[in-house]
mmCIF file of C-alpha atoms in Angstrom:
data_model
loop_
_atom_site.group_PDB
_atom_site.id
_atom_site.type_symbol
_atom_site.label_atom_id
_atom_site.label_comp_id
_atom_site.label_asym_id
_atom_site.label_seq_id
_atom_site.Cartn_x
_atom_site.Cartn_y
_atom_site.Cartn_z
ATOM 1 C CA UNK K 116 67.827 101.109 113.493
ATOM 2 C CA UNK K 117 69.485 99.120 110.673
ATOM 3 C CA UNK K 118 71.972 96.417 111.914
ATOM 4 C CA UNK K 119 75.562 96.691 110.922
ATOM 5 C CA UNK K 120 76.893 94.188 108.547
ATOM 6 C CA UNK K 121 78.902 91.461 110.166
ATOM 7 C CA UNK K 122 81.085 90.897 107.210
ATOM 8 C CA UNK K 123 83.286 93.041 104.955
ATOM 9 C CA UNK K 124 81.402 92.934 101.461
ATOM 10 C CA UNK K 125 84.744 93.466 99.535
ATOM 11 C CA UNK K 126 86.242 90.530 101.109
ATOM 12 C CA UNK K 127 83.195 88.308 100.571
ATOM 13 C CA UNK K 128 83.209 89.532 96.939
ATOM 14 C CA UNK K 129 86.820 88.398 96.496
ATOM 15 C CA UNK K 130 86.202 85.018 98.220
ATOM 16 C CA UNK K 131 83.161 84.493 95.964
ATOM 17 C CA UNK K 132 85.204 85.351 92.867
ATOM 18 C CA UNK K 133 87.637 82.628 93.893
ATOM 19 C CA UNK K 134 84.913 80.145 94.289
ATOM 20 C CA UNK K 135 83.236 80.855 91.023
ATOM 21 C CA UNK K 136 86.556 81.061 89.186
ATOM 22 C CA UNK K 137 87.517 77.694 90.505
ATOM 23 C CA UNK K 138 84.258 75.869 90.094
ATOM 24 C CA UNK K 139 82.112 77.896 87.625
ATOM 25 C CA UNK K 140 78.720 79.166 88.065
ATOM 26 C CA UNK K 141 76.950 75.895 87.613
ATOM 27 C CA UNK K 142 78.923 74.142 90.120
ATOM 28 C CA UNK K 143 78.463 76.871 92.688
ATOM 29 C CA UNK K 144 75.101 76.768 94.626
ATOM 30 C CA UNK K 145 73.973 79.511 96.850
ATOM 31 C CA UNK K 146 74.125 77.072 99.654
ATOM 32 C CA UNK K 147 77.854 76.407 98.815
ATOM 33 C CA UNK K 148 78.475 80.175 99.003
ATOM 34 C CA UNK K 149 76.664 80.637 102.231
ATOM 35 C CA UNK K 150 78.623 77.878 103.857
ATOM 36 C CA UNK K 151 82.080 78.693 102.277
ATOM 37 C CA UNK K 152 81.784 82.424 102.817
ATOM 38 C CA UNK K 153 80.272 82.049 106.248
ATOM 39 C CA UNK K 154 77.664 84.653 105.583
ATOM 40 C CA UNK K 155 73.938 84.252 105.917
ATOM 41 C CA UNK K 156 71.745 83.532 102.984
ATOM 42 C CA UNK K 157 69.745 86.844 103.550
ATOM 43 C CA UNK K 158 72.844 88.828 104.253
ATOM 44 C CA UNK K 159 74.093 87.775 100.820
ATOM 45 C CA UNK K 160 70.802 88.391 98.937
ATOM 46 C CA UNK K 161 70.614 91.744 100.700
ATOM 47 C CA UNK K 162 74.248 92.782 99.743
ATOM 48 C CA UNK K 163 74.598 91.308 96.459
ATOM 49 C CA UNK K 164 71.308 90.120 95.273
ATOM 50 C CA UNK K 165 71.057 86.642 93.816
ATOM 51 C CA UNK K 166 73.614 84.235 92.741
ATOM 52 C CA UNK K 167 73.607 85.561 89.175
ATOM 53 C CA UNK K 168 74.305 89.120 90.475
ATOM 54 C CA UNK K 169 77.174 87.852 92.761
ATOM 55 C CA UNK K 170 78.561 86.153 89.789
ATOM 56 C CA UNK K 171 78.488 89.256 87.614
ATOM 57 C CA UNK K 172 79.966 91.236 90.512
ATOM 58 C CA UNK K 173 82.820 88.765 90.741
ATOM 59 C CA UNK K 174 83.501 89.009 86.992
ATOM 60 C CA UNK K 175 83.549 92.842 87.237
ATOM 61 C CA UNK K 176 86.057 92.466 90.109
ATOM 62 C CA UNK K 177 88.293 89.997 87.984
ATOM 63 C CA UNK K 178 88.003 92.266 85.047
ATOM 64 C CA UNK K 179 89.011 95.500 86.999
ATOM 65 C CA UNK K 180 92.248 93.570 88.055
ATOM 66 C CA UNK K 181 92.913 92.090 84.782
ATOM 67 C CA UNK K 182 92.761 95.489 83.028
ATOM 68 C CA UNK K 183 95.123 97.075 85.935
ATOM 69 C CA UNK K 184 97.759 94.617 84.654
ATOM 70 C CA UNK K 185 97.253 95.366 80.996
ATOM 71 C CA UNK K 186 97.299 99.048 81.591
ATOM 72 C CA UNK K 187 100.452 98.638 83.309
ATOM 73 C CA UNK K 188 101.968 97.228 80.168
ATOM 74 C CA UNK K 189 100.453 99.910 78.137
ATOM 75 C CA UNK K 190 101.956 102.532 80.228
ATOM 76 C CA UNK K 191 105.459 101.150 80.122
ATOM 77 C CA UNK K 192 107.837 102.718 77.607
ATOM 78 C CA UNK K 193 110.107 100.980 75.427
ATOM 79 C CA UNK K 194 110.111 98.519 72.465
ATOM 80 C CA UNK K 195 106.916 96.490 72.337
ATOM 81 C CA UNK K 196 108.303 92.959 71.587
ATOM 82 C CA UNK K 197 110.306 92.722 74.888
ATOM 83 C CA UNK K 198 107.311 93.913 76.727
ATOM 84 C CA UNK K 199 105.001 91.350 75.007
ATOM 85 C CA UNK K 200 107.680 88.727 75.495
ATOM 86 C CA UNK K 201 107.629 89.532 79.334
ATOM 87 C CA UNK K 202 103.937 89.616 79.192
ATOM 88 C CA UNK K 203 103.407 86.169 77.685
ATOM 89 C CA UNK K 204 106.215 84.703 79.966
ATOM 90 C CA UNK K 205 104.048 85.762 82.786
ATOM 91 C CA UNK K 206 100.914 84.175 81.175
ATOM 92 C CA UNK K 207 102.795 80.991 80.857
ATOM 93 C CA UNK K 208 104.191 81.035 84.387
ATOM 94 C CA UNK K 209 100.727 81.966 85.943
ATOM 95 C CA UNK K 210 98.954 79.257 83.651
ATOM 96 C CA UNK K 211 101.516 76.508 85.066
ATOM 97 C CA UNK K 212 102.056 77.477 88.482
ATOM 98 C CA UNK K 213 99.905 80.376 89.628
ATOM 99 C CA UNK K 214 96.377 81.299 90.434
ATOM 100 C CA UNK K 215 95.687 81.134 86.546
ATOM 101 C CA UNK K 216 96.125 77.256 86.559
ATOM 102 C CA UNK K 217 92.558 77.387 86.721
ATOM 103 C CA UNK K 218 92.174 79.317 83.663
ATOM 104 C CA UNK K 219 91.208 83.016 83.203
ATOM 105 C CA UNK K 220 87.833 83.712 84.879
ATOM 106 C CA UNK K 221 86.605 85.735 81.885
ATOM 107 C CA UNK K 222 87.425 82.819 79.338
ATOM 108 C CA UNK K 223 85.902 80.367 81.645
ATOM 109 C CA UNK K 224 82.812 82.567 81.987
ATOM 110 C CA UNK K 225 82.679 82.982 78.054
ATOM 111 C CA UNK K 226 82.678 79.269 77.655
ATOM 112 C CA UNK K 227 80.183 78.333 80.383
ATOM 113 C CA UNK K 228 77.919 81.396 80.389
ATOM 114 C CA UNK K 229 78.482 83.141 77.003
ATOM 115 C CA UNK K 230 74.886 82.504 76.318
ATOM 116 C CA UNK K 231 73.845 84.787 79.122
ATOM 117 C CA UNK K 232 73.520 88.457 77.979
ATOM 118 C CA UNK K 233 74.869 90.014 81.181
ATOM 119 C CA UNK K 234 77.850 87.765 81.415
ATOM 120 C CA UNK K 235 78.456 88.132 77.529
ATOM 121 C CA UNK K 236 78.537 91.852 77.730
ATOM 122 C CA UNK K 237 81.227 91.893 80.641
ATOM 123 C CA UNK K 238 83.426 89.457 78.704
ATOM 124 C CA UNK K 239 82.880 91.173 75.300
ATOM 125 C CA UNK K 240 83.601 94.549 76.988
ATOM 126 C CA UNK K 241 86.901 93.472 78.602
ATOM 127 C CA UNK K 242 88.126 91.707 75.432
ATOM 128 C CA UNK K 243 87.524 94.738 73.283
ATOM 129 C CA UNK K 244 89.224 96.970 75.772
ATOM 130 C CA UNK K 245 92.176 94.674 75.947
ATOM 131 C CA UNK K 246 92.168 94.468 72.049
ATOM 132 C CA UNK K 247 92.127 98.172 71.838
ATOM 133 C CA UNK K 248 95.037 98.490 74.118
ATOM 134 C CA UNK K 249 97.131 95.936 72.162
ATOM 135 C CA UNK K 250 96.117 97.625 68.643
ATOM 136 C CA UNK K 251 97.419 101.043 69.926
ATOM 137 C CA UNK K 252 100.656 99.500 71.251
ATOM 138 C CA UNK K 253 101.177 97.549 67.939
ATOM 139 C CA UNK K 254 100.237 100.738 65.667
ATOM 140 C CA UNK K 255 103.037 102.722 67.667
ATOM 141 C CA UNK K 256 105.400 99.716 67.090
ATOM 142 C CA UNK K 257 104.707 99.740 63.439
ATOM 143 C CA UNK K 258 105.434 103.513 63.113
ATOM 144 C CA UNK K 259 108.838 102.921 64.761
ATOM 145 C CA UNK K 260 109.544 100.061 62.434
ATOM 146 C CA UNK K 261 109.543 97.415 65.090
ATOM 147 C CA UNK K 262 106.499 95.576 63.814
ATOM 148 C CA UNK K 263 105.615 94.435 60.381
ATOM 149 C CA UNK K 264 103.413 96.952 58.582
ATOM 150 C CA UNK K 265 101.447 94.762 56.230
ATOM 151 C CA UNK K 266 98.927 93.654 58.763
ATOM 152 C CA UNK K 267 96.214 95.948 60.336
ATOM 153 C CA UNK K 268 96.936 96.531 64.024
ATOM 154 C CA UNK K 269 93.472 95.574 65.252
ATOM 155 C CA UNK K 270 93.990 92.134 63.493
ATOM 156 C CA UNK K 271 97.393 91.591 65.016
ATOM 157 C CA UNK K 272 95.771 92.387 68.522
ATOM 158 C CA UNK K 273 92.845 90.120 67.823
ATOM 159 C CA UNK K 274 95.367 87.221 66.978
ATOM 160 C CA UNK K 275 97.349 87.959 70.064
ATOM 161 C CA UNK K 276 94.422 87.811 72.262
ATOM 162 C CA UNK K 277 93.266 84.683 70.754
ATOM 163 C CA UNK K 278 96.608 83.212 71.477
ATOM 164 C CA UNK K 279 96.903 84.321 75.118
ATOM 165 C CA UNK K 280 93.304 83.006 75.656
ATOM 166 C CA UNK K 281 94.093 79.768 73.886
ATOM 167 C CA UNK K 282 97.192 79.373 76.095
ATOM 168 C CA UNK K 283 94.969 79.846 79.197
ATOM 169 C CA UNK K 284 92.435 77.053 77.804
ATOM 170 C CA UNK K 285 95.471 74.807 76.736
ATOM 171 C CA UNK K 286 96.912 75.122 80.336
ATOM 172 C CA UNK K 287 93.775 73.878 82.036
ATOM 173 C CA UNK K 288 94.044 70.722 79.913
ATOM 174 C CA UNK K 289 97.684 70.039 79.805
ATOM 175 C CA UNK K 290 99.744 72.776 81.718
ATOM 176 C CA UNK K 291 103.070 72.085 79.957
ATOM 177 C CA UNK K 292 105.352 75.055 80.094
ATOM 178 C CA UNK K 293 107.270 73.930 76.792
ATOM 179 C CA UNK K 294 103.743 73.840 74.953
ATOM 180 C CA UNK K 295 102.782 77.368 76.088
ATOM 181 C CA UNK K 296 106.141 78.865 75.264
ATOM 182 C CA UNK K 297 105.894 77.464 71.754
ATOM 183 C CA UNK K 298 102.454 79.267 71.491
ATOM 184 C CA UNK K 299 103.957 82.406 72.787
ATOM 185 C CA UNK K 300 106.869 82.303 70.437
ATOM 186 C CA UNK K 301 104.692 81.630 67.440
ATOM 187 C CA UNK K 302 102.598 84.652 68.437
ATOM 188 C CA UNK K 303 105.473 87.012 68.609
ATOM 189 C CA UNK K 304 106.770 85.712 65.271
ATOM 190 C CA UNK K 305 103.605 87.143 63.654
ATOM 191 C CA UNK K 306 104.512 90.412 64.756
ATOM 192 C CA UNK K 307 108.097 90.653 63.021
#
C-alpha cells in the first residue's frame, strides 16, 4: 500500500516558488529546498522531479497568477488609459513596497535562465499572451478614438510590456517611486 503524502504539494509548490523567486535558480540548491520546505529529498523528487522541474512548475504557478491579474484588467469595461494608469500604479507600488520588490519572477527567470529552452518557452509564452491582451485593448481604444491610430497595436503593446518589465528591473536596483512613476507617465504618453 502506498504511503500518504505528509505534505500538501500545492503549498510546497507555492513555498518553492517564493524561494526561487527570491534567490533565483542558481542560488537555490536542492539541499536548501529540502531544509526550508521541510520535505524529504525523495518526496520532493517523487512529487516534482528534480530541481529544474520544480523550478519550471514554480514558474508555471507564477505565470498563472500573473495572467489572472492581466485578464482581470482585460475584462473590465471603460476607457483604456485610466485602466492602464491604475495597472501601472499597481506595478509601481508592488515594485517599491510589495512582493514584487524582488522583481517579476518571469523577468528574473528570463535574465538568469533564458538560455534554457524550457524556461525560455514558459517566459516567451507568457509575454506573448500578455502582449496579445494589451494589443486587443489598444486596438479597441484606437477604434473609439481614445488612443492614437498611427502606431500598430502590437507595437504599442510590445513597448508597454517593455516599459513594465523595465520598471520591475529598475525597482530591483533603485526602488524609487518617483522614477518608476516617471517611466509609467512616459509610457502612457506614447498612447495619446
